[in-house]
Amino acid sequence: MLIATDKVVAIEYTLTDDADEVLDSSVGEEPLVYLHGADNIVPGLEQALEGKAVGDELDVVVEPEDGYGEYLAELISIVDRDMFEGVDELEAGMEFEAESPDGDSQIVLVRAVDGDEVTVDANHPLAGQRLHFKVKVVEVREASEDELAHGHPHGEGDHDH
Ligand code: ZN
């Protein structure tokens, strides 16, 4: 079976940056399972996996525009300290979950704290980075109706949403 839209695919992967630093890896853990064609993984990697089969190994270089996007200066903003009610010690480097303008939740990183002014950065941590994926396809199967309806794969017996 070849990887195509609506197939559930399991891959082993190692993600490195331009400096060959490992950013993320499934090696030694469970493979990454995703639903092909449902935006579960970055577009550049999904496109490279199209048509592949179990056992195939790929080295994929994904440019930022096909990865986590370009780093956008407009995603950095200054908000009032009051936005962080209940946080006693606010400092640079802390991450918070916030609601984006389109209603999705997103992670924002505190860049700086200056009195009542807090500089936050809503760029994805990997925005602007070229991604190097070393990938091996370990499973390809048909998606169930539930999985297609939900837009993501389900593990065995853990469907509770
Ligand atoms: Zn589901």
GROMACS .gro file of C-alpha atoms and ligand atoms in nm:
model
  162
    1MET     CA    1   0.000   0.000   0.000
    2LEU     CA    2   0.135   0.341  -0.097
    3ILE     CA    3   0.103   0.658   0.105
    4ALA     CA    4  -0.186   0.870  -0.023
    5THR     CA    5  -0.464   1.090   0.107
    6ASP     CA    6  -0.672   0.922   0.381
    7LYS     CA    7  -0.409   0.661   0.468
    8VAL     CA    8  -0.284   0.638   0.825
    9VAL     CA    9   0.094   0.637   0.821
   10ALA     CA   10   0.350   0.556   1.091
   11ILE     CA   11   0.703   0.692   1.054
   12GLU     CA   12   1.024   0.689   1.248
   13TYR     CA   13   1.196   1.022   1.216
   14THR     CA   14   1.480   1.237   1.333
   15LEU     CA   15   1.457   1.612   1.285
   16THR     CA   16   1.774   1.819   1.273
   17ASP     CA   17   1.847   2.182   1.196
   18ASP     CA   18   2.106   2.335   0.960
   19ALA     CA   19   2.374   2.291   1.227
   20ASP     CA   20   2.296   1.916   1.251
   21GLU     CA   21   2.154   1.958   1.602
   22VAL     CA   22   1.880   1.706   1.677
   23LEU     CA   23   1.556   1.896   1.747
   24ASP     CA   24   1.322   1.602   1.778
   25SER     CA   25   1.328   1.228   1.719
   26SER     CA   26   1.101   0.928   1.748
   27VAL     CA   27   1.396   0.690   1.778
   28GLY     CA   28   1.361   0.490   2.098
   29GLU     CA   29   0.997   0.596   2.127
   30GLU     CA   30   0.675   0.511   1.950
   31PRO     CA   31   0.668   0.601   1.579
   32LEU     CA   32   0.481   0.916   1.478
   33VAL     CA   33   0.138   0.820   1.344
   34TYR     CA   34  -0.049   1.067   1.126
   35LEU     CA   35  -0.339   1.087   0.881
   36HIS     CA   36  -0.205   1.170   0.534
   37GLY     CA   37  -0.366   1.470   0.368
   38ALA     CA   38  -0.510   1.612   0.691
   39ASP     CA   39  -0.243   1.869   0.780
   40ASN     CA   40  -0.126   1.658   1.075
   41ILE     CA   41   0.240   1.716   0.981
   42VAL     CA   42   0.425   1.998   0.806
   43PRO     CA   43   0.336   2.027   0.434
   44GLY     CA   44   0.690   1.975   0.304
   45LEU     CA   45   0.725   1.643   0.483
   46GLU     CA   46   0.377   1.527   0.387
   47GLN     CA   47   0.445   1.599   0.019
   48ALA     CA   48   0.773   1.408   0.030
   49LEU     CA   49   0.599   1.101   0.178
   50GLU     CA   50   0.329   1.088  -0.091
   51GLY     CA   51   0.356   0.762  -0.285
   52LYS     CA   52   0.609   0.600  -0.049
   53ALA     CA   53   0.571   0.250   0.099
   54VAL     CA   54   0.665   0.061   0.416
   55GLY     CA   55   1.044   0.030   0.443
   56ASP     CA   56   1.117   0.339   0.234
   57GLU     CA   57   1.375   0.572   0.384
   58LEU     CA   58   1.396   0.939   0.294
   59ASP     CA   59   1.606   1.242   0.369
   60VAL     CA   60   1.382   1.545   0.333
   61VAL     CA   61   1.486   1.909   0.352
   62VAL     CA   62   1.191   2.136   0.425
   63GLU     CA   63   1.219   2.511   0.374
   64PRO     CA   64   1.044   2.734   0.631
   65GLU     CA   65   0.753   2.812   0.398
   66ASP     CA   66   0.675   2.438   0.379
   67GLY     CA   67   0.757   2.386   0.747
   68TYR     CA   68   0.657   2.603   1.040
   69GLY     CA   69   0.649   2.926   0.840
   70GLU     CA   70   0.876   3.225   0.817
   71TYR     CA   71   0.966   3.410   1.133
   72LEU     CA   72   0.728   3.707   1.139
   73ALA     CA   73   0.818   4.024   1.327
   74GLU     CA   74   0.448   4.115   1.349
   75LEU     CA   75   0.390   3.813   1.573
   76ILE     CA   76   0.592   3.985   1.841
   77SER     CA   77   0.382   4.217   2.050
   78ILE     CA   78   0.385   4.405   2.376
   79VAL     CA   79   0.103   4.327   2.616
   80ASP     CA   80   0.017   4.449   2.962
   81ARG     CA   81   0.142   4.265   3.268
   82ASP     CA   82  -0.225   4.233   3.371
   83MET     CA   83  -0.266   3.968   3.099
   84PHE     CA   84  -0.068   3.732   3.320
   85GLU     CA   85  -0.288   3.746   3.625
   86GLY     CA   86  -0.194   3.478   3.875
   87VAL     CA   87   0.163   3.444   3.752
   88ASP     CA   88   0.384   3.561   4.036
   89GLU     CA   89   0.724   3.549   3.876
   90LEU     CA   90   0.700   3.638   3.511
   91GLU     CA   91   1.027   3.618   3.324
   92ALA     CA   92   1.174   3.586   2.978
   93GLY     CA   93   1.170   3.232   2.843
   94MET     CA   94   0.835   3.133   2.995
   95GLU     CA   95   0.574   2.987   2.760
   96PHE     CA   96   0.200   3.031   2.783
   97GLU     CA   97  -0.096   2.896   2.595
   98ALA     CA   98  -0.300   3.174   2.441
   99GLU     CA   99  -0.591   3.202   2.202
  100SER     CA  100  -0.501   3.321   1.855
  101PRO     CA  101  -0.725   3.565   1.660
  102ASP     CA  102  -0.881   3.271   1.470
  103GLY     CA  103  -0.969   3.089   1.792
  104ASP     CA  104  -0.698   2.822   1.789
  105SER     CA  105  -0.479   2.782   2.090
  106GLN     CA  106  -0.115   2.870   2.039
  107ILE     CA  107   0.198   2.888   2.247
  108VAL     CA  108   0.345   3.229   2.310
  109LEU     CA  109   0.693   3.284   2.445
  110VAL     CA  110   0.777   3.567   2.681
  111ARG     CA  111   1.074   3.750   2.528
  112ALA     CA  112   1.116   4.027   2.782
  113VAL     CA  113   0.954   4.179   3.088
  114ASP     CA  114   0.997   4.551   3.148
  115GLY     CA  115   0.782   4.678   3.430
  116ASP     CA  116   0.422   4.646   3.315
  117GLU     CA  117   0.523   4.581   2.955
  118VAL     CA  118   0.564   4.220   2.850
  119THR     CA  119   0.705   4.134   2.507
  120VAL     CA  120   0.554   3.812   2.374
  121ASP     CA  121   0.640   3.614   2.061
  122ALA     CA  122   0.372   3.399   1.894
  123ASN     CA  123   0.601   3.254   1.627
  124HIS     CA  124   0.630   2.876   1.628
  125PRO     CA  125   0.961   2.781   1.796
  126LEU     CA  126   1.076   2.636   1.463
  127ALA     CA  127   0.953   2.927   1.248
  128GLY     CA  128   1.215   3.046   1.001
  129GLN     CA  129   1.416   2.724   1.028
  130ARG     CA  130   1.507   2.486   0.751
  131LEU     CA  131   1.412   2.138   0.872
  132HIS     CA  132   1.605   1.822   0.792
  133PHE     CA  133   1.401   1.506   0.838
  134LYS     CA  134   1.545   1.155   0.823
  135VAL     CA  135   1.239   0.936   0.788
  136LYS     CA  136   1.156   0.566   0.762
  137VAL     CA  137   0.805   0.449   0.680
  138VAL     CA  138   0.701   0.173   0.923
  139GLU     CA  139   0.329   0.131   0.856
  140VAL     CA  140   0.065   0.233   0.602
  141ARG     CA  141  -0.301   0.139   0.648
  142GLU     CA  142  -0.650   0.255   0.558
  143ALA     CA  143  -0.804   0.512   0.791
  144SER     CA  144  -1.126   0.422   0.971
  145GLU     CA  145  -1.441   0.631   0.925
  146ASP     CA  146  -1.393   0.776   1.272
  147GLU     CA  147  -1.039   0.875   1.191
  148LEU     CA  148  -1.144   1.043   0.868
  149ALA     CA  149  -1.425   1.226   1.047
  150HIS     CA  150  -1.185   1.346   1.317
  151GLY     CA  151  -0.899   1.428   1.082
  152HIS     CA  152  -0.641   1.235   1.285
  153PRO     CA  153  -0.545   0.877   1.366
  154HIS     CA  154  -0.665   0.690   1.672
  155GLY     CA  155  -0.456   0.450   1.875
  156GLU     CA  156  -0.587   0.111   1.971
  157GLY     CA  157  -0.864   0.133   2.228
  158ASP     CA  158  -0.787   0.488   2.334
  159HIS     CA  159  -1.065   0.664   2.153
  160ASP     CA  160  -1.227   0.884   2.414
  161HIS     CA  161  -1.299   1.207   2.233
  162ZN      ZN  162  -1.040   1.144   1.721
   0.00000   0.00000   0.00000
